[in-house]
XYZ file of N, CA and C in Angstrom:
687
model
N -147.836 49.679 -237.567
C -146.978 49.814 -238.744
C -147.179 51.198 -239.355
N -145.936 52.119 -239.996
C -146.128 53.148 -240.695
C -146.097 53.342 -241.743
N -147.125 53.422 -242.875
C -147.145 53.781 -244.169
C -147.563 55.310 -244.510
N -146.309 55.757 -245.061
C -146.178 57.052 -245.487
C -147.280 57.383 -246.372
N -147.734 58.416 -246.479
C -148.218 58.770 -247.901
C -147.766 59.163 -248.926
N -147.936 58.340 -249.769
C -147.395 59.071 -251.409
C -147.291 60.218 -251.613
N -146.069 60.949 -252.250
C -146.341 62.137 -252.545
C -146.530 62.535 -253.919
N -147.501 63.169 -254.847
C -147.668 63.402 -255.931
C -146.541 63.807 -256.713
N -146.408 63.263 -257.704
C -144.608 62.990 -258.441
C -144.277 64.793 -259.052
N -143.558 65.627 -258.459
C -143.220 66.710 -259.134
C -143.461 68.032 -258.121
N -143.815 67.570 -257.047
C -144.391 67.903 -256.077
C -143.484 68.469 -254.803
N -142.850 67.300 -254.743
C -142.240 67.258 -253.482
C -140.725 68.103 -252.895
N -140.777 68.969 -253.844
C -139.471 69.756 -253.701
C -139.924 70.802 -254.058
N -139.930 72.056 -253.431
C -140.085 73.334 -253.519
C -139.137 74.215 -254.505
N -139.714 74.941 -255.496
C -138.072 76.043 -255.957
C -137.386 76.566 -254.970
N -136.124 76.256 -255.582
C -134.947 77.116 -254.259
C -135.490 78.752 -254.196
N -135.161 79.101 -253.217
C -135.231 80.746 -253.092
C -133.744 81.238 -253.272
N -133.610 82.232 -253.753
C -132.318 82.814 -254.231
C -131.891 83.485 -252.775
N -132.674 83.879 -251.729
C -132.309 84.396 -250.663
C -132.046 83.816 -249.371
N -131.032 84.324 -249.144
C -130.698 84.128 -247.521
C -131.755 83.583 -246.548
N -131.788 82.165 -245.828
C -132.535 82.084 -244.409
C -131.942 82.907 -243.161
N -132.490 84.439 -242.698
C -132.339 84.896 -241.528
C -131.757 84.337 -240.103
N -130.093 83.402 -240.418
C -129.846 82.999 -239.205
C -129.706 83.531 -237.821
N -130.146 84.315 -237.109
C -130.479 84.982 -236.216
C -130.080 84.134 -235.034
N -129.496 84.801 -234.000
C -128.773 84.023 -232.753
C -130.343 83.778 -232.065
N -130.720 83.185 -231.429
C -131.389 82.945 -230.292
C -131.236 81.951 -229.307
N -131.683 82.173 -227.757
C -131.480 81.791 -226.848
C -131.603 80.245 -227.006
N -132.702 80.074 -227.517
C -134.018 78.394 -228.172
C -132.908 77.908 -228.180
N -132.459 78.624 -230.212
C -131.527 77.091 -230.752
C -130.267 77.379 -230.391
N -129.690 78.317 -229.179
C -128.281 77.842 -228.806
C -128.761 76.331 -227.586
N -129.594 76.858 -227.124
C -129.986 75.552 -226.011
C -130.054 73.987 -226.588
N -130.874 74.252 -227.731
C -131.358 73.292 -228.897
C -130.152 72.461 -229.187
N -128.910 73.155 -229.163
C -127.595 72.601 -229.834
C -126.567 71.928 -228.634
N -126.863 72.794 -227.224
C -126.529 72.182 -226.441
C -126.862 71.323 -226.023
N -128.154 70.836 -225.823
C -128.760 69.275 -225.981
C -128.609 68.618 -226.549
N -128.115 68.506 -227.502
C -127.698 68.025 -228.899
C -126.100 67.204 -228.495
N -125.501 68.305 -228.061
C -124.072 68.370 -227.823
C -123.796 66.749 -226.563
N -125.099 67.381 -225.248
C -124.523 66.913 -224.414
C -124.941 65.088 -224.593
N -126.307 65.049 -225.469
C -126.686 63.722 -225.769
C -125.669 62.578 -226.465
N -124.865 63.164 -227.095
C -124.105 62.324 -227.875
C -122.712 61.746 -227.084
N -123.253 61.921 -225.817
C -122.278 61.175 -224.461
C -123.552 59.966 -224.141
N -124.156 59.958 -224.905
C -125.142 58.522 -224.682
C -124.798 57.413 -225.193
N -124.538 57.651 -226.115
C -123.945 56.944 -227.580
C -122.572 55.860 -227.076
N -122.638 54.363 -227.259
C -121.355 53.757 -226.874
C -120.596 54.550 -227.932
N -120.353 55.041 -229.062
C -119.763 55.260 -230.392
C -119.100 56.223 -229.506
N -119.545 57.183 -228.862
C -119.097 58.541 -228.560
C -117.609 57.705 -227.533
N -117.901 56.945 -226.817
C -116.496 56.342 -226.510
C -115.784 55.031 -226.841
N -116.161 55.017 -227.928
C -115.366 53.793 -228.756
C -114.496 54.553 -230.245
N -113.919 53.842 -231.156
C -113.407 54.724 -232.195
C -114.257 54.515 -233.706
N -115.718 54.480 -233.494
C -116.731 54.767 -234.195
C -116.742 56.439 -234.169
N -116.656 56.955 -233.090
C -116.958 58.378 -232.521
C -118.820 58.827 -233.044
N -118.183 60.065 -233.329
C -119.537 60.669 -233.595
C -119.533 61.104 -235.451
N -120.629 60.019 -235.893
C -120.865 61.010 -237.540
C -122.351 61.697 -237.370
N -122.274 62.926 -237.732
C -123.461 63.880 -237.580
C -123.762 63.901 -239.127
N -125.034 64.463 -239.074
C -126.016 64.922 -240.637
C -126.787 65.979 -240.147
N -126.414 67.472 -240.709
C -127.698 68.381 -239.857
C -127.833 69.071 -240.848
N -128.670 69.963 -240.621
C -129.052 70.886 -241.701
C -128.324 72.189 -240.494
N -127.905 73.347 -241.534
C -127.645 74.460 -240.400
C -127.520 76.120 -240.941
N -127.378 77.019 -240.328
C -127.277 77.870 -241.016
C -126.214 78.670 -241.357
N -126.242 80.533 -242.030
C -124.923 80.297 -242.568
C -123.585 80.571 -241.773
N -124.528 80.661 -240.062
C -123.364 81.318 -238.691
C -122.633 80.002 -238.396
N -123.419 78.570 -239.032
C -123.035 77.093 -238.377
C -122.706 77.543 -237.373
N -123.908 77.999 -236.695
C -123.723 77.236 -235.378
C -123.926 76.248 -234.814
N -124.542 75.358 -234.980
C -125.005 73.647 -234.843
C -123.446 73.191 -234.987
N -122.767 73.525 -236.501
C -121.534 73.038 -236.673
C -120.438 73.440 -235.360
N -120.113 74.438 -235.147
C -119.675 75.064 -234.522
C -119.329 74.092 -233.201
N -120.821 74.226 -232.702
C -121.092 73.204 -230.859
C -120.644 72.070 -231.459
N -120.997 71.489 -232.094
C -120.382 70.090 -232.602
C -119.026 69.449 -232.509
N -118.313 70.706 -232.899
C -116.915 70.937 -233.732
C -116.131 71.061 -232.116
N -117.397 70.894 -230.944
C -116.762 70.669 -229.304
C -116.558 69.437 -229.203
N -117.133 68.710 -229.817
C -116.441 67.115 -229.268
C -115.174 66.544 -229.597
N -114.624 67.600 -230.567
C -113.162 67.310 -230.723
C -112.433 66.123 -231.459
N -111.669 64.567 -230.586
C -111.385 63.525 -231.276
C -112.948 62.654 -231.945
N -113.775 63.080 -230.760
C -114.871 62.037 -230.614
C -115.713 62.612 -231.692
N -115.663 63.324 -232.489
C -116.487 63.813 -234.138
C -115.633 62.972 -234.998
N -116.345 62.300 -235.464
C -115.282 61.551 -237.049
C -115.471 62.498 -237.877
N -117.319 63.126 -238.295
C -117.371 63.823 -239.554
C -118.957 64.333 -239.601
N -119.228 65.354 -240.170
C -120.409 65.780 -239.790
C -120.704 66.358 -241.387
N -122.308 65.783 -242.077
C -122.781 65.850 -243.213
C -123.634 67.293 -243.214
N -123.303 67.891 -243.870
C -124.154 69.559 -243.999
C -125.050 69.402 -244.747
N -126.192 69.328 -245.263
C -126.939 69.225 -246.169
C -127.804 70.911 -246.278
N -127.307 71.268 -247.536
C -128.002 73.125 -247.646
C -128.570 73.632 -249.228
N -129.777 73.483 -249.244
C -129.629 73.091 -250.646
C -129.628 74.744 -250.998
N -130.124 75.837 -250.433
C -129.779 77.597 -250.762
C -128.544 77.414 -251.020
N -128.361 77.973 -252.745
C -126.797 78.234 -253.040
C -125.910 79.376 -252.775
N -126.442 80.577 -252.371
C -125.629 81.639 -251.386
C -125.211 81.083 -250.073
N -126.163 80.356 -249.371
C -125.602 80.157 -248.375
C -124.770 78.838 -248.280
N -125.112 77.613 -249.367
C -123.818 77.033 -249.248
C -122.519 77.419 -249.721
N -122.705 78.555 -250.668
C -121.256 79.141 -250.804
C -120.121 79.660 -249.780
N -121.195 80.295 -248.681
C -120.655 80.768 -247.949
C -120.180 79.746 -246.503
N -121.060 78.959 -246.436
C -120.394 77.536 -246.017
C -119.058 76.816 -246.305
N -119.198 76.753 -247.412
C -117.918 75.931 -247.817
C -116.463 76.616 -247.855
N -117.296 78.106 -248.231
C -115.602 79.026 -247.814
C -115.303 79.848 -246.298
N -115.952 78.697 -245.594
C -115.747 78.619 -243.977
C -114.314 78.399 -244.015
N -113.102 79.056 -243.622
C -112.119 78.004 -243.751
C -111.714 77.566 -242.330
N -112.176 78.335 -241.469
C -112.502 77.770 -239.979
C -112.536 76.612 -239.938
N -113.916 76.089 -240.486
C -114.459 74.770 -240.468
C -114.674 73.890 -241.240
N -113.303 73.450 -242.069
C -113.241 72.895 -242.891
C -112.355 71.471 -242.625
N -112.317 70.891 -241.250
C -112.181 69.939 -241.108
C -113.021 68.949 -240.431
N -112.919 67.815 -240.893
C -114.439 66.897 -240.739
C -115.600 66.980 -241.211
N -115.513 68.166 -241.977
C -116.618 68.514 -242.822
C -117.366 68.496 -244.241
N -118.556 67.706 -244.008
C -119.093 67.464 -245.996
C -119.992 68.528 -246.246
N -119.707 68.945 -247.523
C -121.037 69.820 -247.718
C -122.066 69.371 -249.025
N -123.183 69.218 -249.280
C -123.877 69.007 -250.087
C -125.155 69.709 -250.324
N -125.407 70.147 -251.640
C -125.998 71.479 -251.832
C -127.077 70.161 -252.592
N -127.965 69.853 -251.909
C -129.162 69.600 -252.346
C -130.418 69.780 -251.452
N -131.380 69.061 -251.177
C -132.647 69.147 -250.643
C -132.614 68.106 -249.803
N -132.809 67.970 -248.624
C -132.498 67.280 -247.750
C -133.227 65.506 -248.056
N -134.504 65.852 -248.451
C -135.097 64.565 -249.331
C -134.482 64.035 -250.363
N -133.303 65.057 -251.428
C -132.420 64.085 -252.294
C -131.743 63.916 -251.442
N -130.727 64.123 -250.478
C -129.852 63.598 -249.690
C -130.531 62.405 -249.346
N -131.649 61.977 -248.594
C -132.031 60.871 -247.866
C -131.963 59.910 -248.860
N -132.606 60.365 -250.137
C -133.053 59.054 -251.337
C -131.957 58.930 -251.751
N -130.554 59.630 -252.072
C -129.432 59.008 -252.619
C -128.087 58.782 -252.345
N -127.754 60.387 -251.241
C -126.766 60.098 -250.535
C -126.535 59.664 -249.429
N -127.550 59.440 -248.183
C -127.279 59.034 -246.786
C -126.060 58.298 -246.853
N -125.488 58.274 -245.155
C -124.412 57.535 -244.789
C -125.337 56.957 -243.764
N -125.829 55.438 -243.991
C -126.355 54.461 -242.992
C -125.402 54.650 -241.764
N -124.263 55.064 -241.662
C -123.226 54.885 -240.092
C -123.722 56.158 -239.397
N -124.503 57.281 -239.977
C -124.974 58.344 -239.509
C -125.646 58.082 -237.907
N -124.793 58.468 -236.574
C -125.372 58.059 -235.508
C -125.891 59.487 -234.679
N -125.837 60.693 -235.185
C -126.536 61.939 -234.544
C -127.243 62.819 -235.635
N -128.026 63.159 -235.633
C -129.215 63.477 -236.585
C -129.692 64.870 -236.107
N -129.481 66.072 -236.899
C -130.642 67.379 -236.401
C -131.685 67.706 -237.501
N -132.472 67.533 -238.102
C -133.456 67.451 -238.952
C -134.165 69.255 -238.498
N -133.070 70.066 -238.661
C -133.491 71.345 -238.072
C -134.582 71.818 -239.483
N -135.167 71.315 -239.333
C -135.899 71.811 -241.566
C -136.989 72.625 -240.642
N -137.754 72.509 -239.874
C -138.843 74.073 -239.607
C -139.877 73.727 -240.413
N -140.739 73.091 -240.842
C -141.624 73.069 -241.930
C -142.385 72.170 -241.227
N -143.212 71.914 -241.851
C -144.254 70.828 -241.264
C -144.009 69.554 -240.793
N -144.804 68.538 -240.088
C -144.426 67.737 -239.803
C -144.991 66.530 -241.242
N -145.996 66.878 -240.953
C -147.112 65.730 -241.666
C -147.635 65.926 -243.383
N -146.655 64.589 -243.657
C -147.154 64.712 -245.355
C -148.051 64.761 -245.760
N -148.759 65.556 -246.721
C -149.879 65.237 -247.330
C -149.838 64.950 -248.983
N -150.623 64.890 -250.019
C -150.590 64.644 -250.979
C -149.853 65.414 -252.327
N -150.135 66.983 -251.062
C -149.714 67.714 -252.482
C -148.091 68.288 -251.967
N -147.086 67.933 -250.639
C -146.591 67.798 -249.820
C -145.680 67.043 -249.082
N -144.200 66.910 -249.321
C -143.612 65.970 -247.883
C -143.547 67.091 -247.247
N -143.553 66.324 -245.851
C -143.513 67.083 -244.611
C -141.719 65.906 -243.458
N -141.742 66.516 -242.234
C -140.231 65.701 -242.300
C -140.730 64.151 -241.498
N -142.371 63.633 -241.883
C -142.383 62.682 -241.286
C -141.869 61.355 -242.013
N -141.669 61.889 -243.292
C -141.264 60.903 -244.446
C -139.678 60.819 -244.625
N -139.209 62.176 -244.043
C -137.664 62.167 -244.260
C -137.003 61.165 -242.838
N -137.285 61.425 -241.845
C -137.341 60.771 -240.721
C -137.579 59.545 -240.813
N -138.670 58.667 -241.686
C -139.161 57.203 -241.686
C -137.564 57.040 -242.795
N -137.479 57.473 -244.282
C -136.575 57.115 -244.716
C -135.133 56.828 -244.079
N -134.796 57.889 -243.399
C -133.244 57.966 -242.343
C -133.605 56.632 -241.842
N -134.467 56.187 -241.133
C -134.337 55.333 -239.775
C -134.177 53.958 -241.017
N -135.112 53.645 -241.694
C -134.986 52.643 -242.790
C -133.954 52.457 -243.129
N -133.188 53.256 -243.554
C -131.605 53.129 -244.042
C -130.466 52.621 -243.109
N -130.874 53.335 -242.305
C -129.764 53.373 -240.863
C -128.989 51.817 -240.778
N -128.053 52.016 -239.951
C -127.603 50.683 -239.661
C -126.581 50.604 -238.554
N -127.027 51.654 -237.800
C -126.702 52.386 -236.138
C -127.280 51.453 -235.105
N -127.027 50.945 -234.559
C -128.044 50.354 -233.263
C -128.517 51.240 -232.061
N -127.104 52.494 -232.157
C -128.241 53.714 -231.379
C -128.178 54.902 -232.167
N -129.002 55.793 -231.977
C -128.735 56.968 -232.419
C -129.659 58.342 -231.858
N -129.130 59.436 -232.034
C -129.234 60.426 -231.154
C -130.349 61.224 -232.494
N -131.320 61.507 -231.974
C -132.226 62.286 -233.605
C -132.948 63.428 -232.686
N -132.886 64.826 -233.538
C -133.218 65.982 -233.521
C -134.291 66.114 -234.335
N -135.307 66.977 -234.085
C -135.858 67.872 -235.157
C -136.320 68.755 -234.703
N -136.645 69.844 -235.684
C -137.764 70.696 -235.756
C -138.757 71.005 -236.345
N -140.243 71.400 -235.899
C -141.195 71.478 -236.584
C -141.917 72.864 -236.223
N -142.570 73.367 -237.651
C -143.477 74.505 -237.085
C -144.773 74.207 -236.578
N -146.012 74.641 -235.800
C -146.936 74.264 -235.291
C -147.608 75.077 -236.431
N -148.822 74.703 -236.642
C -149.471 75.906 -237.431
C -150.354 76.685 -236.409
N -150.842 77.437 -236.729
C -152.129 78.434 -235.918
C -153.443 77.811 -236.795
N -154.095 77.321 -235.787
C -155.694 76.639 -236.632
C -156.323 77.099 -235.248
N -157.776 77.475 -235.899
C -158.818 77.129 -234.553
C -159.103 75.965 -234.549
N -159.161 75.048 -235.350
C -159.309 73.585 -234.581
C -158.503 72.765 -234.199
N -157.311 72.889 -233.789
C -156.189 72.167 -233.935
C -154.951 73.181 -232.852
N -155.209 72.856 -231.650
C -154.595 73.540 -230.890
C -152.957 73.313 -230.951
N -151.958 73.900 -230.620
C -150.478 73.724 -230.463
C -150.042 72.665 -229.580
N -150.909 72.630 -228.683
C -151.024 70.865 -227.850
C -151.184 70.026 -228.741
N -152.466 69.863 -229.333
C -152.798 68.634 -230.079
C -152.386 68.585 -231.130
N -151.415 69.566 -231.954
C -150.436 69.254 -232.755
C -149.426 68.624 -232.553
N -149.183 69.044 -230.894
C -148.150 68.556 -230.603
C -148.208 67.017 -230.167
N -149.274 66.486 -229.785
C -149.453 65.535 -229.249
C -149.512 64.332 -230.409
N -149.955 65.331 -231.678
C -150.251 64.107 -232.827
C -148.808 64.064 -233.620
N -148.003 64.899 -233.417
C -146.575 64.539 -234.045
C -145.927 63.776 -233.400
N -146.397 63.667 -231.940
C -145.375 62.389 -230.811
C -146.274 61.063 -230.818
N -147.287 61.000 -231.155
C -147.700 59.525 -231.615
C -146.993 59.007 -232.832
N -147.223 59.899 -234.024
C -146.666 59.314 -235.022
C -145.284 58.973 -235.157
N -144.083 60.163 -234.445
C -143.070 59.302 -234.245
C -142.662 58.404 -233.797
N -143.994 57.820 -232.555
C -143.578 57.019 -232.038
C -144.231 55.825 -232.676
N -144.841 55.663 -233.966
C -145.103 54.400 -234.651
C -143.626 54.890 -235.566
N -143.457 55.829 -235.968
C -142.266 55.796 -236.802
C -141.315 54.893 -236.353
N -140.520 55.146 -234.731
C -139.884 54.499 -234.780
C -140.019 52.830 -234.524
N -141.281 52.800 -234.156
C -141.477 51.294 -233.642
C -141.363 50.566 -235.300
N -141.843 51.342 -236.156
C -142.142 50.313 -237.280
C -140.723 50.038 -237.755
N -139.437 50.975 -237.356
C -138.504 51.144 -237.704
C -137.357 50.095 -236.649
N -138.001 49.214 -236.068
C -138.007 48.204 -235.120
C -136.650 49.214 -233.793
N -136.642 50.825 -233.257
C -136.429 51.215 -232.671
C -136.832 51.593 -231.188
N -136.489 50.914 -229.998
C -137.158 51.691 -228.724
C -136.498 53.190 -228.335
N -137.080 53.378 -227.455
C -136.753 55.223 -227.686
C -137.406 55.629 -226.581
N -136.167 57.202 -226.623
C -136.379 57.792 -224.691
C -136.415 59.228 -225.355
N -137.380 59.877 -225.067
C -137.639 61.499 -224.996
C -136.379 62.592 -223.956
N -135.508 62.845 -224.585
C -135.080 63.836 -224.110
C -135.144 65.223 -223.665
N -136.239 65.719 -224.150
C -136.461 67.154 -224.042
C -138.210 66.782 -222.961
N -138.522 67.220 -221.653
C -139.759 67.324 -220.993
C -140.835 67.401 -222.165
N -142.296 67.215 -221.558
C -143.092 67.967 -223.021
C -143.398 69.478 -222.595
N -143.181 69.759 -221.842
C -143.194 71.321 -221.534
C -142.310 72.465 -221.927
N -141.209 71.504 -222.148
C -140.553 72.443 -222.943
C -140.052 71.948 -224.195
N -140.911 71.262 -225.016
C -140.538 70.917 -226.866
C -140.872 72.288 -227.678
N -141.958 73.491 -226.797
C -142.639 74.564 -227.659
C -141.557 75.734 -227.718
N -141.280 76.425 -228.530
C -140.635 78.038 -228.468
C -141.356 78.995 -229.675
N -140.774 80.068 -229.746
C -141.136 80.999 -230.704
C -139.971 80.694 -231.355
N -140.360 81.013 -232.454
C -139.151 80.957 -234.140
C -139.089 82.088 -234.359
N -137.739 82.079 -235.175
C -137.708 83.008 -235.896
C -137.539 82.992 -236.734
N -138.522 85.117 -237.230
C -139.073 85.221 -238.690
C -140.201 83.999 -238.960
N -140.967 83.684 -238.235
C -142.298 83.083 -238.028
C -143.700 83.636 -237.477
N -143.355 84.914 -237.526
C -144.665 85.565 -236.807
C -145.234 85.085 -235.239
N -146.545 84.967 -235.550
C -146.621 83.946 -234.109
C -146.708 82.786 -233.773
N -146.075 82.313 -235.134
C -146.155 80.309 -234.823
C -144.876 80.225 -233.668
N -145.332 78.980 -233.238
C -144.655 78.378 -232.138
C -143.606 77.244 -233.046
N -142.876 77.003 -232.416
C -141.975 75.760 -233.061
C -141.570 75.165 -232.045
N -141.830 73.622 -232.287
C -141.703 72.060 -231.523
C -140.471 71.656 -232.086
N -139.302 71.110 -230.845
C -138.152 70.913 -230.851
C -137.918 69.457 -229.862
N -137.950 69.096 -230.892
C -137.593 66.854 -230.238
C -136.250 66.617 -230.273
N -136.020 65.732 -229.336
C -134.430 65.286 -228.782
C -134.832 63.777 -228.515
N -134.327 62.604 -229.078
C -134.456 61.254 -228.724
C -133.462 60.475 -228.898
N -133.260 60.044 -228.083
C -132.325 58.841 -227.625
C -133.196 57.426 -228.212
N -132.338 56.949 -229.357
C -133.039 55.499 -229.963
C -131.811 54.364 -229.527
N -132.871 53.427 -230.268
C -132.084 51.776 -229.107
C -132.610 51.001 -230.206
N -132.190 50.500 -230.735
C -132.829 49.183 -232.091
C -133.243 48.289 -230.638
N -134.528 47.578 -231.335
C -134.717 46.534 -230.325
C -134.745 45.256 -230.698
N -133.689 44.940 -229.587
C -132.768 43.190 -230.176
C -133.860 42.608 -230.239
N -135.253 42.383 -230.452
C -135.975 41.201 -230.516
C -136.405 41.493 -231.926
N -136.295 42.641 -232.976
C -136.905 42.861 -234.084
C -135.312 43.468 -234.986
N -134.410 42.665 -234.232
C -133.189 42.577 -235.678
C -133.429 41.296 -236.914
């Protein structure tokens, strides 16, 4: 079973920064998006007239939106969540991409606690930050337990990203190894079975505007499991 940790009340939301996140093309997250893209042919929804509703976080080139905006009939509607107000400005006066599209300028944790859409069946949790909550801290293992809690998808396609830190005791393996246990009580407690899409050899890349942290990139295919409806 997964019990989150509390987060200290006042805590858990960072001040906005008035500046731009450096969306920068790279090789990673065009790949990142194409996996993304091609997974959501897993999905019965993707060929029934459920189609595809997405929730991602993205930046201000949307490109995530963009690859998305390839599935064509089979997108019903895709949730932007950006809580930087330059760059959701410049979002919303996309006029490119202004069909099928929500935008909401908050913090991805008020989105989960008030606005989610439970029909939400493809998920990119691109947030870059830590994985693992601590006290003085959410991290996206709490945003992730909330989504799945809510949900009311029987499959769904979930993304994220995480930064690794640099520790001498705590290698980029065994970071990595302790964020794929815990999701995987996440989703069990979340009565979900589940298939790893991405090898583990290649979940690691370099980020950018991260110096020399590495960043871990998950792709999963979930399945509610009919014996814990």
């Amino acid at each position: 079973e997964y019990h989150p940790v509390i987060v200290i009340p006042g805590r858990e939301i960072k001040n906005r920064i008035p500046g731009e996140y450096p969306d920068l093309p790279t090789k990673e997250k065009a790949k990142n998006n194409i996996s993304i893209l091609h997974a959501c042919k897993l999905l019965k929804s993707y060929y029934n007239k459920e189609g595809i509703n997405a929730l991602i976080l993205d930046g201000k080139e949307m490109r995530t939106t963009r690859t998305l905006q390839s599935l064509g009939d089979k997108l019903k509607s895709i949730n932007i969540v950006e809580y930087n107000n330059p760059t959701y400005e410049l979002m919303i006066n996309e006029k490119k991409l202004k069909s099928k599209i929500h935008y909401y300028n908050c913090h991805i944790k008020e989105y989960i606690d008030d606005l989610n859409d439970p029909n939400t069946n493809v998920v990119y949790f691109d947030i870059m930050s830590t994985f693992f909550t601590s006290e003085k801290s959410f991290g996206s293992d709490i945003i992730i337990h909330k989504f799945l809690q809510q949900s009311m998808c029987d499959e769904i396609i979930l993304a994220a990203t995480f930064c690794l830190r640099n520790s001498v005791s705590q290698s980029h393996e065994i970071q990595q190894k302790k964020i794929l246990l815990l999701l995987d009580k996440i989703f069990t407690a979340n009565g979900f079975l589940y298939k790893s899409l991405i090898s583990n050899k290649k979940l690691r890349y370099k980020g950018q505007n991260t110096g020399n942290k590495s960043m871990m990139f998950v792709l999963f295919y979930l399945k509610r499991d009919a014996n814990k409806k």
